[in-house]
Tab-separated table of C-alpha atoms in Angstrom:
chain	number	residue	atom	x	y	z
A	346	MET	CA	-1.258	-14.298	-0.221
A	347	PRO	CA	-3.173	-16.529	2.749
A	348	ARG	CA	-5.860	-19.024	1.210
A	349	GLY	CA	-8.219	-17.617	-1.197
A	350	PRO	CA	-12.075	-17.519	0.409
A	351	ALA	CA	-14.539	-20.247	0.235
A	352	LEU	CA	-16.792	-19.920	-2.675
A	353	GLY	CA	-19.336	-23.447	-1.891
A	354	THR	CA	-23.079	-22.628	-0.035
A	355	PRO	CA	-23.213	-26.269	0.949
A	356	ALA	CA	-25.637	-24.861	4.549
A	357	HIS	CA	-28.281	-23.949	1.421
A	358	SER	CA	-31.529	-25.968	1.386
A	359	ASP	CA	-31.910	-28.844	-1.471
A	360	PRO	CA	-33.880	-26.688	-3.616
A	361	LEU	CA	-31.748	-23.984	-3.612
A	362	SER	CA	-28.756	-25.308	-4.416
A	363	ARG	CA	-30.592	-27.197	-7.574
A	364	GLU	CA	-31.624	-24.227	-8.550
A	365	ARG	CA	-27.724	-22.774	-8.287
A	366	HIS	CA	-25.614	-26.212	-10.458
A	367	ARG	CA	-28.866	-24.935	-12.622
A	368	ILE	CA	-27.831	-22.011	-13.242
A	369	LEU	CA	-24.461	-22.460	-13.158
A	370	HIS	CA	-24.624	-24.967	-15.546
A	371	ALA	CA	-26.533	-23.104	-17.539
A	372	VAL	CA	-23.716	-20.747	-17.554
A	373	GLN	CA	-21.047	-23.308	-18.624
A	374	ASP	CA	-22.505	-23.969	-21.809
A	375	ARG	CA	-22.647	-20.686	-22.949
A	376	LEU	CA	-19.623	-19.522	-22.011
A	377	GLU	CA	-18.007	-19.228	-25.009
A	378	GLU	CA	-20.111	-16.488	-25.270
A	379	VAL	CA	-19.762	-14.770	-23.179
A	380	ALA	CA	-16.607	-14.954	-23.525
A	381	GLN	CA	-16.642	-12.961	-26.781
A	382	THR	CA	-19.792	-10.818	-24.928
A	383	THR	CA	-16.876	-9.627	-22.096
A	384	ILE	CA	-14.615	-9.186	-24.956
A	385	ALA	CA	-16.992	-6.892	-26.811
A	386	VAL	CA	-17.532	-5.303	-24.356
A	387	MET	CA	-13.881	-5.080	-22.644
A	388	ARG	CA	-13.326	-3.201	-26.510
A	389	SER	CA	-15.867	-0.456	-26.302
A	390	GLU	CA	-14.888	0.718	-22.576
A	391	ILE	CA	-11.699	0.506	-22.620
A	392	PRO	CA	-10.008	2.878	-24.760
A	393	SER	CA	-6.522	1.352	-23.536
A	394	TYR	CA	-8.365	-2.395	-25.029
A	395	ALA	CA	-9.990	-1.271	-27.660
A	396	LEU	CA	-6.165	-0.373	-29.764
A	397	GLN	CA	-4.822	-3.065	-29.920
A	398	ASP	CA	-5.021	-6.430	-31.772
A	399	GLU	CA	-6.395	-10.069	-32.288
A	400	ARG	CA	-3.731	-11.346	-30.862
A	401	PHE	CA	-3.855	-9.433	-28.096
A	402	PHE	CA	-8.058	-10.395	-27.686
A	403	ASP	CA	-6.869	-14.748	-28.018
A	404	ASP	CA	-5.099	-13.256	-24.696
A	405	VAL	CA	-8.104	-12.143	-23.484
A	406	ARG	CA	-10.032	-14.654	-24.495
A	407	ASP	CA	-7.691	-17.253	-22.979
A	408	GLN	CA	-7.284	-15.224	-19.572
A	409	VAL	CA	-11.472	-14.568	-19.207
A	410	LEU	CA	-11.988	-18.627	-20.264
A	411	THR	CA	-10.081	-19.707	-17.507
A	412	HIS	CA	-11.257	-16.942	-14.419
A	413	TYR	CA	-15.098	-17.946	-15.056
A	414	ARG	CA	-14.127	-21.388	-14.783
A	415	MET	CA	-12.701	-20.976	-12.630
A	416	GLN	CA	-14.985	-19.185	-10.611
A	417	LEU	CA	-18.359	-21.614	-12.212
A	418	ALA	CA	-16.322	-23.917	-10.442
A	419	ALA	CA	-15.445	-22.450	-7.148
A	420	LEU	CA	-19.406	-21.597	-6.758
A	421	ALA	CA	-20.666	-25.224	-7.539
A	422	GLY	CA	-18.603	-26.256	-3.929
A	423	ASP	CA	-16.435	-28.212	-6.199
A	424	ARG	CA	-12.962	-26.984	-5.357
A	425	ASP	CA	-11.257	-24.074	-2.923
A	426	MET	CA	-9.746	-21.393	-4.456
A	427	ALA	CA	-5.622	-21.431	-3.214
A	428	PRO	CA	-3.377	-18.857	-4.483
A	429	GLU	CA	-1.557	-20.736	-7.117
A	430	ASP	CA	-4.941	-20.930	-8.682
A	431	LEU	CA	-4.165	-17.092	-10.039
A	432	VAL	CA	-0.509	-17.903	-11.171
A	433	PHE	CA	-2.153	-17.283	-14.461
A	434	SER	CA	-3.672	-13.867	-13.342
A	435	ARG	CA	-0.386	-12.807	-12.270
A	436	ALA	CA	1.727	-13.818	-15.428
A	437	ALA	CA	-1.157	-11.933	-17.107
A	438	ALA	CA	-0.958	-9.328	-15.502
A	439	MET	CA	2.879	-8.613	-15.376
A	440	ARG	CA	2.509	-8.752	-19.473
A	441	ARG	CA	-0.316	-6.333	-19.503
A	442	ALA	CA	2.857	-3.986	-17.308
A	443	ARG	CA	5.317	-4.768	-19.983
A	444	ALA	CA	3.224	-3.787	-23.029
A	445	GLY	CA	2.242	0.257	-20.876
A	446	PHE	CA	-1.517	-0.420	-19.375
A	447	ALA	CA	-2.329	1.473	-16.429
A	448	LEU	CA	-3.198	-0.799	-13.347
A	449	GLU	CA	-7.320	0.526	-13.532
A	450	ASP	CA	-7.821	-0.741	-17.446
A	451	TRP	CA	-7.027	-3.977	-15.355
A	452	ILE	CA	-9.063	-3.499	-13.012
A	453	SER	CA	-11.813	-2.355	-15.419
A	454	ALA	CA	-11.011	-5.655	-17.095
A	455	PHE	CA	-12.693	-7.327	-13.452
A	456	ARG	CA	-15.645	-4.870	-13.380
A	457	VAL	CA	-16.253	-5.599	-17.437
A	458	GLY	CA	-15.690	-9.708	-16.693
A	459	ARG	CA	-18.167	-9.356	-13.777
A	460	GLN	CA	-20.573	-7.518	-15.175
A	461	VAL	CA	-20.891	-9.668	-17.898
A	462	LEU	CA	-20.970	-13.376	-16.094
A	463	TRP	CA	-23.328	-11.988	-13.359
A	464	ASP	CA	-25.672	-10.723	-16.446
A	465	ALA	CA	-25.140	-14.493	-17.674
A	466	LEU	CA	-26.462	-15.645	-14.458
A	467	LEU	CA	-28.855	-13.490	-14.702
A	468	ASP	CA	-30.729	-14.743	-17.692
A	469	CYS	CA	-29.832	-18.153	-17.598
A	470	ALA	CA	-31.792	-18.153	-14.063
A	471	GLY	CA	-34.865	-17.463	-15.065
A	472	THR	CA	-37.560	-15.428	-13.384
A	473	SER	CA	-39.095	-17.386	-10.891
A	474	ALA	CA	-38.802	-16.674	-7.445
A	475	GLU	CA	-36.408	-20.268	-6.470
A	476	ALA	CA	-34.732	-18.985	-9.516
A	477	GLN	CA	-34.029	-15.846	-8.918
A	478	GLN	CA	-33.178	-16.198	-5.209
A	479	ALA	CA	-30.487	-19.026	-6.319
A	480	ALA	CA	-28.360	-15.704	-8.043
A	481	LEU	CA	-29.053	-13.342	-5.546
A	482	SER	CA	-27.259	-16.405	-3.384
A	483	LEU	CA	-24.385	-16.289	-6.180
A	484	VAL	CA	-23.351	-13.096	-5.153
A	485	THR	CA	-20.993	-12.910	-2.300
A	486	PRO	CA	-20.083	-15.639	-3.561
A	487	LEU	CA	-19.342	-13.663	-7.104
A	488	MET	CA	-17.696	-10.643	-5.615
A	489	ARG	CA	-15.346	-12.318	-3.275
A	490	TYR	CA	-13.705	-14.036	-5.871
A	491	VAL	CA	-13.157	-11.311	-8.139
A	492	ASP	CA	-12.157	-9.325	-4.786
A	493	TYR	CA	-9.467	-11.785	-4.570
A	494	ALA	CA	-8.501	-12.384	-7.944
A	495	SER	CA	-7.687	-8.514	-8.759
A	496	THR	CA	-6.030	-8.156	-5.605
A	497	HIS	CA	-3.067	-10.976	-6.625
A	498	ALA	CA	-2.811	-9.088	-10.232
A	499	ALA	CA	-2.984	-4.929	-8.373
A	500	GLN	CA	0.050	-6.575	-6.649
A	501	ALA	CA	1.780	-7.506	-9.694
A	502	TYR	CA	1.148	-4.664	-10.952
A	503	VAL	CA	2.959	-3.070	-8.101
A	504	GLU	CA	5.802	-5.238	-7.715
A	505	TYR	CA	6.898	-5.139	-11.801
A	506	GLN	CA	6.655	-1.123	-10.700
A	507	GLN	CA	8.756	-0.514	-7.963
A	508	HIS	CA	11.490	-2.814	-10.209
A	509	VAL	CA	10.993	-0.208	-13.059
A	510	VAL	CA	11.012	1.794	-10.787
A	511	ALA	CA	14.234	0.968	-8.889
A	512	ASP	CA	15.747	0.315	-12.458
A	513	ALA	CA	15.273	3.452	-13.546
A	514	ASP	CA	16.278	5.583	-10.039
A	515	ARG	CA	19.617	2.597	-9.986
A	516	GLU	CA	20.509	4.386	-14.466
A	517	ARG	CA	20.109	7.901	-13.495
A	518	ARG	CA	22.375	7.448	-10.808
A	519	ASP	CA	24.743	5.524	-12.477
A	520	LEU	CA	24.210	8.254	-15.463
A	521	LEU	CA	24.377	11.002	-12.891
A	522	ASP	CA	27.314	9.791	-11.296
A	523	GLN	CA	29.602	9.268	-14.755
A	524	LEU	CA	28.086	12.679	-15.762
A	525	LEU	CA	29.816	13.834	-12.362
A	526	ALA	CA	33.199	12.364	-13.223
A	527	GLY	CA	33.541	14.709	-15.857
A	528	ALA	CA	32.394	11.580	-18.824
A	529	ALA	CA	29.394	11.625	-21.155
A	530	PRO	CA	28.871	7.979	-21.892
A	531	THR	CA	29.880	6.775	-25.226
A	532	ARG	CA	28.220	2.833	-25.759
A	533	GLY	CA	24.502	0.693	-24.006
A	534	PRO	CA	22.715	1.803	-22.340
A	535	LEU	CA	23.354	4.729	-20.294
A	536	LEU	CA	24.402	6.139	-23.589
A	537	ALA	CA	20.889	5.773	-24.567
A	538	ALA	CA	19.138	6.835	-21.156
A	539	ALA	CA	21.159	10.434	-21.570
A	540	GLN	CA	20.166	10.435	-25.146
A	541	ALA	CA	17.430	10.626	-23.748
A	542	TYR	CA	17.653	13.768	-21.508
A	543	GLY	CA	19.155	15.431	-24.627
A	544	ILE	CA	23.106	14.930	-23.002
A	545	GLY	CA	25.738	14.452	-25.284
A	546	PRO	CA	29.817	14.649	-24.653
A	547	HIS	CA	29.038	19.110	-25.217
A	548	SER	CA	26.554	20.065	-24.925
A	549	PRO	CA	25.735	22.863	-22.843
A	550	MET	CA	24.029	21.676	-19.901
A	551	MET	CA	24.127	23.379	-16.866
A	552	ALA	CA	23.374	21.985	-12.400
A	553	VAL	CA	20.704	22.610	-9.511
A	554	VAL	CA	22.089	21.053	-6.346
A	555	ALA	CA	18.269	21.445	-3.200
A	556	VAL	CA	18.120	20.546	-0.389
A	557	CYS	CA	15.733	21.029	2.237
A	558	VAL	CA	16.057	23.921	4.595
A	559	GLY	CA	16.631	22.110	7.199
A	560	ASP	CA	20.378	21.871	6.686
A	561	THR	CA	21.718	23.935	3.553
A	562	ARG	CA	25.126	22.008	4.183
A	563	THR	CA	24.798	18.819	4.614
A	564	GLY	CA	21.704	18.781	2.930
A	565	ASP	CA	19.724	16.990	4.243
A	566	PHE	CA	16.250	15.702	3.738
A	567	THR	CA	13.863	16.011	7.143
A	568	SER	CA	12.089	13.042	4.914
A	569	ALA	CA	12.554	10.519	1.067
A	570	GLU	CA	8.888	12.194	0.870
A	571	HIS	CA	10.485	16.147	0.116
A	572	GLY	CA	12.775	13.567	-2.031
A	573	TYR	CA	10.686	12.430	-4.160
A	574	ALA	CA	8.384	15.047	-4.716
A	575	ALA	CA	11.009	17.728	-5.531
A	576	SER	CA	12.085	15.182	-7.690
A	577	ALA	CA	9.001	14.282	-9.735
A	578	SER	CA	8.418	17.960	-9.778
A	579	ILE	CA	11.484	19.388	-11.293
A	580	SER	CA	11.922	16.527	-13.666
A	581	VAL	CA	8.781	18.265	-15.478
A	582	ALA	CA	9.290	19.346	-18.467
A	583	GLY	CA	9.621	23.323	-18.423
A	584	PRO	CA	8.959	25.619	-21.160
A	585	TRP	CA	11.214	23.688	-23.602
A	586	ALA	CA	10.236	20.807	-24.745
A	587	GLY	CA	13.010	17.563	-23.298
A	588	ARG	CA	13.137	15.709	-19.185
A	589	THR	CA	15.674	16.525	-16.931
A	590	LEU	CA	17.392	14.150	-15.753
A	591	VAL	CA	17.308	14.918	-11.863
A	592	VAL	CA	18.331	12.302	-9.011
A	593	VAL	CA	17.864	12.256	-5.297
A	594	ARG	CA	21.492	11.251	-4.050
A	595	HIS	CA	23.259	12.157	-0.731
A	596	GLY	CA	19.792	13.344	0.553
A	597	GLU	CA	19.893	16.086	-1.436
A	598	VAL	CA	18.079	16.344	-5.445
A	599	VAL	CA	20.764	16.752	-8.333
A	600	ALA	CA	19.120	18.325	-11.554
A	601	VAL	CA	20.788	18.814	-14.917
A	602	PRO	CA	19.497	20.518	-17.873
A	603	VAL	CA	20.680	21.110	-20.749
A	604	VAL	CA	19.988	24.677	-22.743
A	605	ARG	CA	18.760	23.908	-25.655
A	606	THR	CA	18.226	25.414	-28.647
A	607	GLY	CA	16.625	29.259	-28.169
A	608	MET	CA	17.507	28.824	-24.448
A	609	ASP	CA	19.719	31.035	-22.517
A	610	ALA	CA	21.177	30.187	-19.065
A	611	GLU	CA	17.250	32.598	-17.372
A	612	ASP	CA	15.528	30.696	-18.648
A	613	ILE	CA	17.355	28.396	-16.624
A	614	CYS	CA	16.947	29.800	-13.780
A	615	ALA	CA	13.107	31.197	-13.565
A	616	HIS	CA	11.818	27.832	-14.335
A	617	PHE	CA	13.554	26.125	-11.210
A	618	GLU	CA	13.096	29.493	-9.268
A	619	ALA	CA	8.919	29.271	-10.101
A	620	VAL	CA	9.351	25.371	-9.659
A	621	GLN	CA	10.644	26.505	-5.620
A	622	ARG	CA	7.705	28.398	-5.464
A	623	ARG	CA	5.572	25.758	-6.704
A	624	LEU	CA	6.887	23.387	-3.402
A	625	ALA	CA	6.363	25.589	-0.745
A	626	ARG	CA	3.083	26.580	-1.439
A	627	LYS	CA	2.869	23.081	-0.838
A	628	GLY	CA	4.616	22.997	2.239
A	629	THR	CA	7.896	21.565	0.447
A	630	MET	CA	10.868	24.175	2.005
A	631	LEU	CA	14.279	23.955	-0.518
A	632	SER	CA	17.092	25.674	-0.775
A	633	MET	CA	18.434	26.009	-4.344
A	634	GLY	CA	21.949	26.210	-6.628
A	635	ILE	CA	22.158	27.135	-9.568
A	636	SER	CA	25.024	26.919	-11.065
A	637	THR	CA	26.729	28.953	-14.586
A	638	VAL	CA	26.516	26.702	-17.210
A	639	ALA	CA	29.065	23.688	-18.661
A	640	ARG	CA	30.297	23.462	-22.192
A	641	GLY	CA	30.451	19.797	-22.092
A	642	ALA	CA	30.269	17.368	-19.525
A	643	CYS	CA	34.043	17.993	-18.699
A	644	GLU	CA	32.838	21.030	-17.488
A	645	LEU	CA	30.397	19.902	-15.369
A	646	PRO	CA	31.891	18.450	-11.746
A	647	ARG	CA	33.230	21.833	-11.354
A	648	ALA	CA	29.025	23.306	-12.235
A	649	TYR	CA	27.677	20.951	-9.860
A	650	GLU	CA	30.334	22.020	-6.777
A	651	GLU	CA	29.437	25.702	-7.929
A	652	ALA	CA	25.670	25.328	-7.481
A	653	ARG	CA	26.984	22.951	-3.732
A	654	ALA	CA	28.784	26.418	-3.356
A	655	ALA	CA	25.695	28.391	-4.396
A	656	LEU	CA	23.356	26.974	-1.380
A	657	ASP	CA	25.268	29.294	1.573
A	658	LEU	CA	24.174	32.064	-0.898
A	659	VAL	CA	20.065	31.126	0.187
A	660	PRO	CA	18.764	32.534	2.947
A	661	SER	CA	17.865	30.109	6.211
A	662	GLU	CA	14.054	30.157	4.800
A	663	GLY	CA	14.870	28.919	1.804
A	664	GLY	CA	15.143	30.304	-1.937
A	665	VAL	CA	17.072	29.907	-5.119
A	666	ALA	CA	20.896	31.097	-5.406
A	667	ALA	CA	22.102	31.209	-9.222
A	668	LEU	CA	24.473	31.992	-10.268
A	669	PRO	CA	24.662	32.882	-13.821
A	670	ARG	CA	22.023	36.254	-12.492
A	671	LEU	CA	25.155	38.027	-10.012
A	672	SER	CA	27.668	39.155	-10.997
A	673	PRO	CA	31.064	38.801	-9.788
A	674	PHE	CA	31.442	41.560	-7.920
A	675	GLU	CA	28.302	40.898	-5.828
A	676	TYR	CA	29.412	37.028	-6.009
A	677	LEU	CA	32.584	38.121	-3.417
A	678	ALA	CA	30.525	40.449	-1.349
A	679	LEU	CA	27.897	37.561	-0.635
A	680	ARG	CA	30.493	35.223	0.498
A	681	ALA	CA	31.784	37.995	2.248
A	682	ASP	CA	32.520	36.292	6.257
A	683	ASP	CA	32.775	37.922	9.579
A	684	LEU	CA	36.731	39.362	8.383
A	685	ALA	CA	35.373	41.470	5.668
A	686	ARG	CA	32.654	42.882	7.039
A	687	GLN	CA	34.820	43.996	10.042
A	688	LEU	CA	37.286	45.624	7.041
A	689	VAL	CA	33.441	47.622	6.711
A	690	ASP	CA	34.253	51.285	8.390
A	691	PRO	CA	31.779	52.050	11.269
A	692	ARG	CA	30.759	55.093	10.301
A	693	VAL	CA	29.986	53.778	7.304
A	694	ARG	CA	28.345	50.845	8.308
A	695	ALA	CA	26.083	52.777	10.956
A	696	LEU	CA	24.420	54.971	8.256
A	697	LEU	CA	23.902	51.698	6.519
A	698	GLU	CA	22.255	49.915	9.010
A	699	GLU	CA	20.428	53.220	10.668
A	700	ASP	CA	18.828	53.794	6.485
A	701	ARG	CA	17.538	50.516	6.691
A	702	ARG	CA	15.548	51.017	9.448
A	703	ARG	CA	14.709	54.284	8.112
A	704	GLY	CA	13.824	52.925	4.580
A	705	ASP	CA	16.794	52.864	2.533
A	706	MET	CA	17.101	56.099	0.769
A	707	LEU	CA	20.393	56.803	0.622
A	708	ALA	CA	21.212	52.836	-0.391
A	709	ALA	CA	18.954	53.570	-3.016
A	710	THR	CA	20.218	57.070	-3.972
A	711	ILE	CA	23.582	55.304	-3.968
A	712	ARG	CA	23.184	52.637	-6.011
A	713	ALA	CA	21.524	55.025	-8.836
A	714	PHE	CA	23.705	57.573	-8.792
A	715	ALA	CA	26.145	54.406	-9.312
A	716	GLU	CA	24.186	52.988	-12.471
A	717	ALA	CA	23.600	56.038	-14.197
A	718	ASP	CA	28.180	56.480	-14.581
A	719	LEU	CA	27.920	59.806	-12.455
A	720	ASN	CA	25.106	61.904	-14.345
A	721	LEU	CA	23.051	62.838	-10.704
A	722	ARG	CA	20.949	64.414	-12.581
A	723	LEU	CA	19.993	61.521	-13.897
A	724	ALA	CA	19.636	59.266	-10.591
A	725	ALA	CA	17.585	62.332	-9.432
A	726	ASP	CA	15.398	61.592	-12.606
A	727	ARG	CA	14.490	57.021	-12.130
A	728	LEU	CA	14.662	58.113	-8.322
A	729	ARG	CA	11.656	60.682	-9.627
A	730	ILE	CA	13.170	63.059	-6.952
A	731	HIS	CA	14.543	66.189	-7.673
A	732	HIS	CA	17.478	66.787	-8.281
A	733	ASN	CA	17.911	69.259	-5.101
A	734	THR	CA	17.503	66.152	-2.935
A	735	ALA	CA	19.866	64.038	-4.905
A	736	HIS	CA	22.520	66.540	-3.843
A	737	TYR	CA	21.657	66.855	-0.480
A	738	ARG	CA	21.758	63.004	-0.110
A	739	LEU	CA	25.265	62.505	-0.968
A	740	ARG	CA	25.830	65.457	0.372
A	741	ARG	CA	24.470	64.010	4.193
A	742	ILE	CA	27.017	61.070	2.723
A	743	GLU	CA	29.935	62.425	2.859
A	744	GLU	CA	29.306	64.066	6.303
A	745	ARG	CA	28.242	60.685	8.058
A	746	THR	CA	31.601	58.265	6.780
A	747	GLY	CA	33.470	60.529	4.956
A	748	ARG	CA	33.319	59.155	2.037
A	749	ASN	CA	32.776	61.010	-1.300
A	750	PRO	CA	30.300	58.801	-3.841
A	751	ARG	CA	31.552	61.334	-7.236
A	752	ARG	CA	34.752	60.102	-6.248
A	753	ILE	CA	35.389	56.113	-8.000
A	754	ALA	CA	37.406	55.038	-4.484
A	755	ASP	CA	34.709	56.369	-2.603
A	756	LEU	CA	31.715	54.884	-3.949
A	757	LEU	CA	33.637	51.433	-5.317
A	758	GLU	CA	34.279	51.330	-1.196
A	759	LEU	CA	29.792	52.249	-0.243
A	760	LEU	CA	28.410	50.149	-2.745
A	761	VAL	CA	30.870	46.805	-1.204
A	762	ALA	CA	29.710	47.923	1.998
A	763	LEU	CA	26.372	48.149	0.770
A	764	ALA	CA	26.345	44.569	-0.769
A	765	ILE	CA	28.218	43.260	2.468
A	766	ARG	CA	25.105	44.361	4.252
A	767	ASP	CA	22.014	43.216	2.273
A	768	GLY	CA	25.036	39.552	1.616
A	769	ALA	CA	24.007	39.362	5.702
A	770	GLY	CA	20.282	38.238	5.043
A	771	GLU	CA	19.351	38.946	8.189
A	772	GLY	CA	15.588	38.504	5.902
A	773	GLY	CA	16.699	39.682	3.579
A	774	ASP	CA	16.833	38.094	-0.284
A	775	ARG	CA	19.727	37.030	-1.887
A	776	GLN	CA	18.271	36.123	-5.087
C-alpha cells in the first residue's frame, strides 16, 4: 500500500484556516458524543450489528474513536497518513471477518462513521458564509481518508477470505483423497468435515465426475472459472437437506452425494442432470458421469471408476450418463467397440440405418414388441396402430433381414443391433 494521502491544507487563507481549526477543535471536544451517535446509527442501520452484545460495541467504540482522532489530526495538518497508521483497522477487519460479518457490513460501518462525522462538522461550523466555506473545504480530504482506510479494510477481508477458501479447499481435497482410498476418516478435522457432508463409514454414496466437453477423456477444463463455477452449482443442495462434498481436482469436478433417507439413486441422477442443463444454459458445457450406489466408503473407489467410465458414454456435445438408469444390456451395447458393430449382419445394419432416416417406425415396433412380451396386439395398442400394420412391419423386418422377431434369438439380435446403432451416438441422446 503506498503512502497515504496528504489531508492538510496549507494553501488556504488565514481566515479560512482559522475557521477550519475552530470547527475541528469543536468536534474534538465532543468526540465521545459523536462516537456514541455513530454506534447508535450502526445498531439501527446494520442488521448484523444490531444483534451484537456490549462487548462487541466496546470494540467498535474504540475503533470509531481511533479513526476520528486520526482524521481530525490529519485534517488539521498535524500529521500525514501512512499504511502503518491503519494497522489497528486491519486487525479489526480480520476480527469481523473471523466472526462472520460480511464485507458490505464493514463498509457500511465506514459509511455511517463518515456521515455522522460530517454531520458533526456541519453542526460545529455554524451558519456564517465563512464557516460554511471552511466546512466544505474539509469534504475532499475527509473522503480521501475514508477511501484510504476502507481500502485497507477491504484488503484485510479479502486476505482472510482467501485464507479461509484455501483452507476449505485443502480440507475438501484431503477428505476426498481419503474417501477415494476406500476409508472414511475416524478422528480429527477430516472426521468433522465428513460429518458436515453426512458422510460416514457405511453411508450409501454415489460418485459424480464432470468435465468440460472439450475433452471427456482427459478431463481438461478450458479454464479454472468453469471448474469453480461448476463446483459452486453442484454443491448447492438439491431436493434434500444437507451439503454435497465437491472438489475440483486434476481437471475434473468430483462430487460425492450421500443417498439420504427417503431418497434413491434416481433422485441423485435427476438433480445432477438439472445442474448440467442449468450450467449449459449459462455457457458452461459439461459431460457428467454418475456411478451406481456405493455401500460405504470402502466401495467409493469403485464408484469413482464407474463415474469416470460413464463419461465415455456421453455424446460429444455434453450431457449426463447415469449408470443407475441403464440396464446391463444397455450398458454393454453402449460400450460396444468397432468389432461389435462389424459383427452386426449388414442386412440388419442397412435396414436400421434406412429406418432411422425414415423416422424409426420399424425400430419402435421392435422395441414395443419386446416390451409387450411378444404380444403383437398389445404392442400395436401401445404404438397406436392397427395390429395388421404391426404384423406387416414384422413381416417386412423378416424379409429384409432374415430375422424373425417372433423368435427369441432373432429378436435379441435385432435389439442388440438397434442398441449398438443408437450407442454410436451420431447426435443421439445416450442418457
